[in-house]
mmCIF file of C-alpha atoms and ligand atoms in Angstrom:
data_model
loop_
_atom_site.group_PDB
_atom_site.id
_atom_site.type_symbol
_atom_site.label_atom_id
_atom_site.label_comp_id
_atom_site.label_asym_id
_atom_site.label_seq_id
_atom_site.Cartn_x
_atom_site.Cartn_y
_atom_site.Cartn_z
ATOM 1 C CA UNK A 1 27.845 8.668 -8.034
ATOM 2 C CA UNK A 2 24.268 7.744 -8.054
ATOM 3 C CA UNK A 3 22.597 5.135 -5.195
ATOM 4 C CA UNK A 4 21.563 2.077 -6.469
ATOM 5 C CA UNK A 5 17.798 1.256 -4.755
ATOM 6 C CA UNK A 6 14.562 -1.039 -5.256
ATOM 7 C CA UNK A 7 11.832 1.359 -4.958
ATOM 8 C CA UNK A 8 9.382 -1.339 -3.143
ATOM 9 C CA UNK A 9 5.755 0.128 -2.854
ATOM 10 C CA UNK A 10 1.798 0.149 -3.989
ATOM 11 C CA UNK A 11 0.879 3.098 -6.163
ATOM 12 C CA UNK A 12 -1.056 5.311 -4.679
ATOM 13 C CA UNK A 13 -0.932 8.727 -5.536
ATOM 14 C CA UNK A 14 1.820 9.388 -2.852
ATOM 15 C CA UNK A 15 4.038 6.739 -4.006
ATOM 16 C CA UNK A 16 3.355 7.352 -7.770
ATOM 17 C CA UNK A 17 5.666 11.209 -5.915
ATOM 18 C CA UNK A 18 7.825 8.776 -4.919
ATOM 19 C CA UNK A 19 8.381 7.144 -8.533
ATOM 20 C CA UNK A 20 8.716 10.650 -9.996
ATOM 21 C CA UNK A 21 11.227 11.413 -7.658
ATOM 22 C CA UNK A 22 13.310 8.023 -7.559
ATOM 23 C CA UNK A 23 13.105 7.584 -11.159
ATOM 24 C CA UNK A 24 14.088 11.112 -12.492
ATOM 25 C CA UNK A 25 16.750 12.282 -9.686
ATOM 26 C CA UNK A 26 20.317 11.824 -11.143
ATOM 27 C CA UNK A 27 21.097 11.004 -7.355
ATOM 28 C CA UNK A 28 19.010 7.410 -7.609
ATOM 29 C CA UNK A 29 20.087 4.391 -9.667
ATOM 30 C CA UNK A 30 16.220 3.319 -9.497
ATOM 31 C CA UNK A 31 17.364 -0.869 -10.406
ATOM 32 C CA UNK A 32 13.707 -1.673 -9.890
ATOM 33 C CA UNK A 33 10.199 -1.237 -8.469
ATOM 34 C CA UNK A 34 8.645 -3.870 -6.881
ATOM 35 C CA UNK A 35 4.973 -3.669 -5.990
ATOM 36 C CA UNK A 36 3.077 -4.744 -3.021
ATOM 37 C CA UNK A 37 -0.943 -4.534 -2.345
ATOM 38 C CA UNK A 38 -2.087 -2.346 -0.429
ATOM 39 C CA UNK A 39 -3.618 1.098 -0.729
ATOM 40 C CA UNK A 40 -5.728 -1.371 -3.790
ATOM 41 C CA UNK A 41 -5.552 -5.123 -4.859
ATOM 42 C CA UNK A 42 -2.282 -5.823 -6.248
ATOM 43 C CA UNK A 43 -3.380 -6.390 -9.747
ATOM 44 C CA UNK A 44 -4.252 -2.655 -9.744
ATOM 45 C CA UNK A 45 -1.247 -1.382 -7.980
ATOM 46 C CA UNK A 46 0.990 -3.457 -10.175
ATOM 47 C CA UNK A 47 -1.345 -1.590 -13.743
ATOM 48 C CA UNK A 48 -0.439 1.652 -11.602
ATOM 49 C CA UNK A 49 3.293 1.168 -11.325
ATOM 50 C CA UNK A 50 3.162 0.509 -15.017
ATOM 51 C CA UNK A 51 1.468 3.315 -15.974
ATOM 52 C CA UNK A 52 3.898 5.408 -14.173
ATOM 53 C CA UNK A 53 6.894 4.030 -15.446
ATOM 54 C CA UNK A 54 5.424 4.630 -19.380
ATOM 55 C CA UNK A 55 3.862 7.676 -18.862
ATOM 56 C CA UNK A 56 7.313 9.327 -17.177
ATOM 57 C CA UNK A 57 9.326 7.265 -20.033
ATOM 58 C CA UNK A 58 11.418 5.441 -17.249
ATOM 59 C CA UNK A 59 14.038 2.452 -18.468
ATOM 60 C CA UNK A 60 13.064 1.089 -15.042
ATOM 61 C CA UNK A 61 11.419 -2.557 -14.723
ATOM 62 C CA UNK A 62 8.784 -3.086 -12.933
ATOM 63 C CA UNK A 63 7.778 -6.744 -10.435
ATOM 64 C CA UNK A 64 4.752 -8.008 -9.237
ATOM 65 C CA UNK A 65 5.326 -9.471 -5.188
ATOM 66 C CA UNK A 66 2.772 -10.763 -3.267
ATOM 67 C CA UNK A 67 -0.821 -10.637 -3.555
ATOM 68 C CA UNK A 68 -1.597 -11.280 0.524
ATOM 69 C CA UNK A 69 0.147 -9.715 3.423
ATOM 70 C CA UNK A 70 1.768 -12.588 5.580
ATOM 71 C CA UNK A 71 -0.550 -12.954 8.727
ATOM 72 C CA UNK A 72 -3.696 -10.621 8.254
ATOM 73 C CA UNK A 73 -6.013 -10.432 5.808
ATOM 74 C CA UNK A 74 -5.638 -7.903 2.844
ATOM 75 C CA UNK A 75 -6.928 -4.055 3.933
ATOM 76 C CA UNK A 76 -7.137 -1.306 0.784
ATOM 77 C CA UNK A 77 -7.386 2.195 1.060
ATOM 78 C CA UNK A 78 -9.633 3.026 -1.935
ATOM 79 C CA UNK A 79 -11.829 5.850 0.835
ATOM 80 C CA UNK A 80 -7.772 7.487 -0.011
ATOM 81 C CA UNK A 81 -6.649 6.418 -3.427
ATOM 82 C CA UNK A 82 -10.002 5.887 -5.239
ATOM 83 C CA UNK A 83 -10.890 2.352 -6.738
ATOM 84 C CA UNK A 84 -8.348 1.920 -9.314
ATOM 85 C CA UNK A 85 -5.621 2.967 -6.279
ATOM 86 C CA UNK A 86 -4.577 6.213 -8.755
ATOM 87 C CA UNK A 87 -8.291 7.805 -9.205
ATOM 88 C CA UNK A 88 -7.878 11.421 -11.179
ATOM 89 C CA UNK A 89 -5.433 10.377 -13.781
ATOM 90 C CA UNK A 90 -6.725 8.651 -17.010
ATOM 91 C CA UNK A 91 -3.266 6.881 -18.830
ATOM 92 C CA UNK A 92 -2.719 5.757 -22.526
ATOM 93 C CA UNK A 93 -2.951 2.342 -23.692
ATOM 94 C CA UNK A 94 -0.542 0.415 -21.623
ATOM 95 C CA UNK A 95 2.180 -0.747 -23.268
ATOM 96 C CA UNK A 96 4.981 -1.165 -21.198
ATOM 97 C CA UNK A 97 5.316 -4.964 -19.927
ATOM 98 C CA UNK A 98 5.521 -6.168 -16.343
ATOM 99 C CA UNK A 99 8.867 -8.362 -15.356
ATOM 100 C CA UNK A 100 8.378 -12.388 -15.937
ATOM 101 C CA UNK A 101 10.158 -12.724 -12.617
ATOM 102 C CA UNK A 102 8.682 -12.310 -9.208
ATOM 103 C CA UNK A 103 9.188 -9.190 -7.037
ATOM 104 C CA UNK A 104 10.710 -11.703 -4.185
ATOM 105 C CA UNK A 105 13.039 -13.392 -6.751
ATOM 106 C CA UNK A 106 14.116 -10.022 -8.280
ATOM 107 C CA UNK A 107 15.329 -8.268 -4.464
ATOM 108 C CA UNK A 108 17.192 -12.032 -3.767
ATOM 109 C CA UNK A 109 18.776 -11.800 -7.324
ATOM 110 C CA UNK A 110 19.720 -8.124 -7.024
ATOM 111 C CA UNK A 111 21.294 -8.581 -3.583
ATOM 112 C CA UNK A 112 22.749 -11.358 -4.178
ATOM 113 C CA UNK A 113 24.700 -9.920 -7.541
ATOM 114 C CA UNK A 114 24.613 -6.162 -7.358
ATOM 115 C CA UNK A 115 28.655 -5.492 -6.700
ATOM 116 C CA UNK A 116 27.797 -2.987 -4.448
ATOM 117 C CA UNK A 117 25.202 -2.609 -1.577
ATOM 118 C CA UNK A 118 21.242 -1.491 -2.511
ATOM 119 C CA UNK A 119 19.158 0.368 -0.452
ATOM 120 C CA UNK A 120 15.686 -0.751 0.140
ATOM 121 C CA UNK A 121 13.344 2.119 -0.349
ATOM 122 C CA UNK A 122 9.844 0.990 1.171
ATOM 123 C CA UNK A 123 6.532 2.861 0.938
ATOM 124 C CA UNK A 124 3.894 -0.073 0.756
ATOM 125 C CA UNK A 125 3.053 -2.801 3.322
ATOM 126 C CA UNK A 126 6.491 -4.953 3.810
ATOM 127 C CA UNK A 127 5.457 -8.218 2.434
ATOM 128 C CA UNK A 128 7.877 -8.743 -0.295
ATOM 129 C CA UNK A 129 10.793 -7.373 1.653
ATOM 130 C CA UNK A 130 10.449 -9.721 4.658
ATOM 131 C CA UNK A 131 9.594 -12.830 2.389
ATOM 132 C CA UNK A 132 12.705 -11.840 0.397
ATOM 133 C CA UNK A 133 14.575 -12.221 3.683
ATOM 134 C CA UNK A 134 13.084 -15.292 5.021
ATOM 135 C CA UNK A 135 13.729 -17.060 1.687
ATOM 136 C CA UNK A 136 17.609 -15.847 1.641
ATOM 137 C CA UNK A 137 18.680 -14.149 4.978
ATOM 138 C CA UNK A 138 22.082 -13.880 3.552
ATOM 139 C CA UNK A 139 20.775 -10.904 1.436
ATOM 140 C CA UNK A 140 20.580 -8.775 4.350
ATOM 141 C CA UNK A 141 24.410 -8.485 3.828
ATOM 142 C CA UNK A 142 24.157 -6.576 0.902
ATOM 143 C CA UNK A 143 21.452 -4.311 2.232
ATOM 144 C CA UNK A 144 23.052 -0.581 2.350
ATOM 145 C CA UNK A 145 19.799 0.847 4.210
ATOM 146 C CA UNK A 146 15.673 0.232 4.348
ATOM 147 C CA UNK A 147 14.106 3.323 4.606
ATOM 148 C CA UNK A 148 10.615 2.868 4.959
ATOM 149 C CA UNK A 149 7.376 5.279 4.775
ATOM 150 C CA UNK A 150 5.409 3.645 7.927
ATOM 151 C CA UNK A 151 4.303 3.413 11.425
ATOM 152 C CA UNK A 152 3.986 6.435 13.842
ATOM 153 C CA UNK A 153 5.804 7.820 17.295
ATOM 154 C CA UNK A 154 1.974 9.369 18.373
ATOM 155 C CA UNK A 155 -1.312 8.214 16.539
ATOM 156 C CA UNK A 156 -2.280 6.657 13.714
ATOM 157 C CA UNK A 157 -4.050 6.787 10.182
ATOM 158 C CA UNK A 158 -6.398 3.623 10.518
ATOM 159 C CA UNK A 159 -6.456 3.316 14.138
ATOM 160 C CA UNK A 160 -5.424 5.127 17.159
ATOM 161 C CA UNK A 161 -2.532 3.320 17.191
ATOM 162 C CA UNK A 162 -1.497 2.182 14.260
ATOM 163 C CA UNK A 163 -0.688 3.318 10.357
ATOM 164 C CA UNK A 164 -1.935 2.298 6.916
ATOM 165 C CA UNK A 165 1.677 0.058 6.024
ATOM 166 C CA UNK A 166 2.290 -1.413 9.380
ATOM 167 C CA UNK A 167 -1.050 -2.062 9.576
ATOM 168 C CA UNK A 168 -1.379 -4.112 6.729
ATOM 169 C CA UNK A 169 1.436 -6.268 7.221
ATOM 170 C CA UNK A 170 2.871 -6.086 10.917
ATOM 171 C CA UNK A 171 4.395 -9.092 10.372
ATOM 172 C CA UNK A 172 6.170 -8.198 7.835
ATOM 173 C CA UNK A 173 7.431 -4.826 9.645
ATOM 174 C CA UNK A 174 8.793 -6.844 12.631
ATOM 175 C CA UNK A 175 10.850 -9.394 10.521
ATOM 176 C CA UNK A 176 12.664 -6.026 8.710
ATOM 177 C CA UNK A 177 13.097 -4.384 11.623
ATOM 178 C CA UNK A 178 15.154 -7.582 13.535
ATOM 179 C CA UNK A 179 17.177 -7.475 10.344
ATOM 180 C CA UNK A 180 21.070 -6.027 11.142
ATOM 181 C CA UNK A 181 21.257 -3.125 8.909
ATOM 182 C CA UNK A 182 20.530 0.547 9.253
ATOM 183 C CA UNK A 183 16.602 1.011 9.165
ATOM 184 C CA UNK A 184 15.085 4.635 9.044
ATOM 185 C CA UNK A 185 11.552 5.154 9.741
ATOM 186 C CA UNK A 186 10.009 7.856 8.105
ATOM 187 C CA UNK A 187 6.599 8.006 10.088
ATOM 188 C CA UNK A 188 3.108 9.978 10.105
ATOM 189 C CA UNK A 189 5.528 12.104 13.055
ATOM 190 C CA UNK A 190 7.013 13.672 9.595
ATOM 191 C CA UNK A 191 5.240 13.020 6.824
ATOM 192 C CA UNK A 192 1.974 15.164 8.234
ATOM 193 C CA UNK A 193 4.538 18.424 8.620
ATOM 194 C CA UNK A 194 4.957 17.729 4.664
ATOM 195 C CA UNK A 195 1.235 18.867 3.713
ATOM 196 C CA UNK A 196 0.198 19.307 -0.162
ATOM 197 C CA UNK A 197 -0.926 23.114 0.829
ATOM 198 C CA UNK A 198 -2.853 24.848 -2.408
ATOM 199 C CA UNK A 199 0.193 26.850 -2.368
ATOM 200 C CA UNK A 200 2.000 23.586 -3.191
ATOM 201 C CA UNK A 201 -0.087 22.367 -5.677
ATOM 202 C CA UNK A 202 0.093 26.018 -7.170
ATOM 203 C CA UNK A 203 3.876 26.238 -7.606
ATOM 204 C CA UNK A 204 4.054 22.648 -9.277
ATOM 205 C CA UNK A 205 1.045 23.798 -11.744
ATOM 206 C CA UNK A 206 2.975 26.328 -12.864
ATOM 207 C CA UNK A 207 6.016 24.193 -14.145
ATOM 208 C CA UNK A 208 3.773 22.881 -16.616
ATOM 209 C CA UNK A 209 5.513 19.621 -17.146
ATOM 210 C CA UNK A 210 4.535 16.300 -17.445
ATOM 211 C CA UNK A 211 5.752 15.402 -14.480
ATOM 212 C CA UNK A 212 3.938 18.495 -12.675
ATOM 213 C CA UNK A 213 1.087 17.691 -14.464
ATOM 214 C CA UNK A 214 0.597 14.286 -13.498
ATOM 215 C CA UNK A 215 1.589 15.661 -9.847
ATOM 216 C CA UNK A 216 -0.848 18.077 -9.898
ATOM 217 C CA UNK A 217 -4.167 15.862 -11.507
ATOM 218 C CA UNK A 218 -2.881 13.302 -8.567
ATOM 219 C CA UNK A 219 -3.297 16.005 -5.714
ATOM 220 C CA UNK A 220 -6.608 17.476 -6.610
ATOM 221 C CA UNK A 221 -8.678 13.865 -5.371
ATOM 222 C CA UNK A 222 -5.754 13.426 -3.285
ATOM 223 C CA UNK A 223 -6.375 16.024 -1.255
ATOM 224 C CA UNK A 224 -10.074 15.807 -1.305
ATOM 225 C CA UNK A 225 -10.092 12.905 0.189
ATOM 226 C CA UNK A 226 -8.072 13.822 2.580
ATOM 227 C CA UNK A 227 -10.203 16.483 3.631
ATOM 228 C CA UNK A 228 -13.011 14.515 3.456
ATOM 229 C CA UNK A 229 -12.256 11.542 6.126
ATOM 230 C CA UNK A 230 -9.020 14.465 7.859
ATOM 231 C CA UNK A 231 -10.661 17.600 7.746
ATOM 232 C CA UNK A 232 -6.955 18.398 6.420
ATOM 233 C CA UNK A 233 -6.750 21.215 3.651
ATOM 234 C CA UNK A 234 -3.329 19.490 2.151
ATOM 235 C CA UNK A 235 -2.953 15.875 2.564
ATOM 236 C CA UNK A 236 0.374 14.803 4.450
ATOM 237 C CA UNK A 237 2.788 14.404 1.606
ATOM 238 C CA UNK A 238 4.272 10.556 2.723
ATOM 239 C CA UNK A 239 5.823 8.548 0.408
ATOM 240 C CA UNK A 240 8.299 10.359 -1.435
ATOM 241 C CA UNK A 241 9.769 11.589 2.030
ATOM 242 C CA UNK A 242 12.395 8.352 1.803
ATOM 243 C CA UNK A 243 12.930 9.146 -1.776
ATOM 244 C CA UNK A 244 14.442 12.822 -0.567
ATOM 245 C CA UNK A 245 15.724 11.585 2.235
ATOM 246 C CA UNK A 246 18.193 9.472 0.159
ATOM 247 C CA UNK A 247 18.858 12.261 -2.037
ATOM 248 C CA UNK A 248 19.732 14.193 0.616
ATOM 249 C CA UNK A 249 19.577 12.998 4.507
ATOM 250 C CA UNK A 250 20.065 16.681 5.847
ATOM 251 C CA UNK A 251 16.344 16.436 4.820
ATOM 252 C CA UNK A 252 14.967 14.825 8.298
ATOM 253 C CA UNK A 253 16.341 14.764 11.568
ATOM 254 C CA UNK A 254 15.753 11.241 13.321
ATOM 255 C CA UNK A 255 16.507 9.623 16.899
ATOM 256 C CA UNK A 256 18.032 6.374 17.424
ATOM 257 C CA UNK A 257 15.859 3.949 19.566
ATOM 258 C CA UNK A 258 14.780 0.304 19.951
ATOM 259 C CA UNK A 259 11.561 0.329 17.679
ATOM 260 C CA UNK A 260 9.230 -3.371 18.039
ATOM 261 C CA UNK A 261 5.445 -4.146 16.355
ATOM 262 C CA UNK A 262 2.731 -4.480 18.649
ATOM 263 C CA UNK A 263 1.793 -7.888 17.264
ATOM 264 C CA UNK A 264 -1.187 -8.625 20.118
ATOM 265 C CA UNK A 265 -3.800 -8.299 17.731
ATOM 266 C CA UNK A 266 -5.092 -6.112 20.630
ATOM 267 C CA UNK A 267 -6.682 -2.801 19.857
ATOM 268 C CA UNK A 268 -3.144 -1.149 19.160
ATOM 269 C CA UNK A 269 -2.079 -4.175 16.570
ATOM 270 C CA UNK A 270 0.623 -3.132 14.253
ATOM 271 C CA UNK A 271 1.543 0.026 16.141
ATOM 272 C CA UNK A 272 4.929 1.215 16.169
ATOM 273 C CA UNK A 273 6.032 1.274 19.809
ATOM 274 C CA UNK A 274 9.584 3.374 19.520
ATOM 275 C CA UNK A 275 11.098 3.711 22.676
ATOM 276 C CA UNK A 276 12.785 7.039 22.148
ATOM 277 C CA UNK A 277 13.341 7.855 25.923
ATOM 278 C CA UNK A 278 14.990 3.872 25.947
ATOM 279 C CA UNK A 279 13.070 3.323 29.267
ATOM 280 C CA UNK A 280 13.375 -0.362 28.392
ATOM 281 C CA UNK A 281 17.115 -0.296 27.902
ATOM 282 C CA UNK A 282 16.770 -2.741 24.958
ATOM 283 C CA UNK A 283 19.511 -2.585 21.638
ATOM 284 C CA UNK A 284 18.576 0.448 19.131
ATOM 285 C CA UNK A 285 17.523 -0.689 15.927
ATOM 286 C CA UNK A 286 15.688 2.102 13.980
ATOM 287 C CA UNK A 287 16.637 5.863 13.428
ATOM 288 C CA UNK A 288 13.263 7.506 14.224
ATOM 289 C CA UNK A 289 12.399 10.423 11.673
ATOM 290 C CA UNK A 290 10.850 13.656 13.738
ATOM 291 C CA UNK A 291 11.167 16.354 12.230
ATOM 292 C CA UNK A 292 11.563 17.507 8.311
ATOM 293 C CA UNK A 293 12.457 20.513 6.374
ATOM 294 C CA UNK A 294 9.107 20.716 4.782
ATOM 295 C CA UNK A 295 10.858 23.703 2.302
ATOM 296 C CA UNK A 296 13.933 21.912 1.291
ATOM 297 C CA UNK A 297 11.900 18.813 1.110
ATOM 298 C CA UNK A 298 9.469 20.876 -1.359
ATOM 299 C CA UNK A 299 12.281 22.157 -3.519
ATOM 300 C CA UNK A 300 13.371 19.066 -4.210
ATOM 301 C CA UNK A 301 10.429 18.066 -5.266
ATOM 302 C CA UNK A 302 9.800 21.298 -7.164
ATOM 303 C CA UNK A 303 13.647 20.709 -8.975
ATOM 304 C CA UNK A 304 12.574 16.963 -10.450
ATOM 305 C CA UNK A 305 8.795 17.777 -11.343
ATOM 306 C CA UNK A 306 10.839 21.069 -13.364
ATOM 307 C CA UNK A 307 12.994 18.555 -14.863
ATOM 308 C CA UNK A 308 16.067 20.746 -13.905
ATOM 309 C CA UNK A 309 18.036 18.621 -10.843
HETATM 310 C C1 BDR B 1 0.761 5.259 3.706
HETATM 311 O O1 BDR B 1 -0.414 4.537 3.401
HETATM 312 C C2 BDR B 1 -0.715 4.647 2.042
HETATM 313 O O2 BDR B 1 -2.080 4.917 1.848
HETATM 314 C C3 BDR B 1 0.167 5.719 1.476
HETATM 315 O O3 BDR B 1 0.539 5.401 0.148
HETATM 316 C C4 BDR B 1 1.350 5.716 2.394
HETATM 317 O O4 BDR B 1 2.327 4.783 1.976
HETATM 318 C C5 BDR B 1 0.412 6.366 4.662
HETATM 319 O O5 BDR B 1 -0.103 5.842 5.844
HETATM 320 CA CA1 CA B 2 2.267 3.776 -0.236
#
């Protein structure tokens, strides 16, 4: 039986991995992808979640959320994802039509009616989530799991302290994570042991798909950039870690501690402060991803992009 989830995130080239992966596995009942802003403006990650869905030929609808993060003002990562948010891949006329409804109304609606509990799958800034929850807490009910790609145990992607998604929204983070259900953080502590090596990117070439195609036209200025502002040959793979994860949780190994946002707006705002050694004896709320297996992860990723699951 297949896992119904809302894929909530803000293509990117990483999450565009995670689409592939949510959308083709038999494993995933993909009901819907919401988008967020975030690596761009959201009219551009809401064109790029489009183009996705019509250029895999997914029956999967697609939302527009929220154009603002909650508290802080708007932050892009176009030095990562290029100024359309997908730079490398050119798509077909777009023909494939956003969702009337708003991204908020769709998660309340789908809670609310699905007969069985979704899983939240989140690799964009929270903002639609946590509005979804303030406008209807009693959705949180019929919330099976959020995974979400964010936040870090040691340093960050922006600052120091703190990663691109928490970041952008911190907010937003802390209202999910005082929600009751089971929360799994898949953070920068996993998702840079996951790298696109030019081995990877070799082995998905091959496949010659058009799924491993678009994969592998995402990568190349993927991973340039990545070198250029990392120094990393192979960008951490991030994203599509929750995706696998719900395929198959063997995938990542996690702790189970009281997690909180720094929400100072000191120099550490929007870190993830995870107390794994529970010094501060407060209730767990978050399992803690810390390590991966980066070659199971990559044959499941290898399997969909094949088309053979
Ligand atoms: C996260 O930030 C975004 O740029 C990526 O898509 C990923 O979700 C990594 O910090
Ligand atoms: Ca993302």
């Amino acid at each position: 039986m297949s896992k119904p989830v809302i894929l909530d995130c803000d293509p990117g080239h990483d999450d565009a991995v995670a689409i592939m992966l949510s959308g083709l596995h038999p494993a995933i009942d993909l009901l819907g992808i919401t988008v967020s802003s975030g690596n761009q403006t959201l009219d551009k990650t809401t064109k790029n979640a489009l183009n996705l869905v019509q250029y895999l030929s997914l029956d999967v609808p697609v939302y527009k959320g929220v154009k603002e993060p909650l508290v802080a003002p708007l932050r892009i990562a176009d030095d990562i994802h290029g100024e359309s948010g997908l730079d490398g891949v050119t798509f077909e006329r777009l023909t494939h039509s956003l969702q009337d409804k708003h991204a908020v109304d769709f998660i309340i609606d789908t809670l609310r009616n699905h007969e069985e509990p979704v899983t939240l799958a989140i690799t964009g800034p929270m903002t639609n989530v946590a509005l979804a929850l303030k406008m209807a807490p009693d959705i949180a009910s019929n919330i099976e799991e959020v995974v979400f790609m964010g936040g870090a145990h040691g340093y960050g992607n922006v600052t120091p302290a703190a990663e691109f998604n928490i970041l952008v929204d911190p907010e937003a983070a802390q209202i999910v994570l005082n929600q009751p259900f089971k929360k799994t953080m898949v953070g920068l502590d996993v998702t840079r042991q996951a790298l696109v090596t030019p081995e990877v990117v070799q082995t998905m070439d091959a496949l010659k798909t058009q799924a491993s195609k678009l994969f592998v036209d995402l990568m190349k200025v993927y991973n340039e950039n990545q070198q250029q502002i990392f120094g990393l040959v192979g960008g951490p793979m991030h994203d599509p870690i929750t995706i696998a994860y719900l395929i198959d949780p063997s995938i990542l190994t996690t702790d189970y501690a009281h997690c909180s946002i720094d929400l100072s707006h000191g120099e550490s705002y929007g870190r993830t402060n995870c107390d794994l050694f529970n010094y501060q004896h407060k209730e767990k709320n978050t399992y803690v991803a810390h390590k991966i297996n980066v070659t199971a992860f990559w044959q499941l990723v290898r399997k969909v992009l094949a088309g053979a699951q």
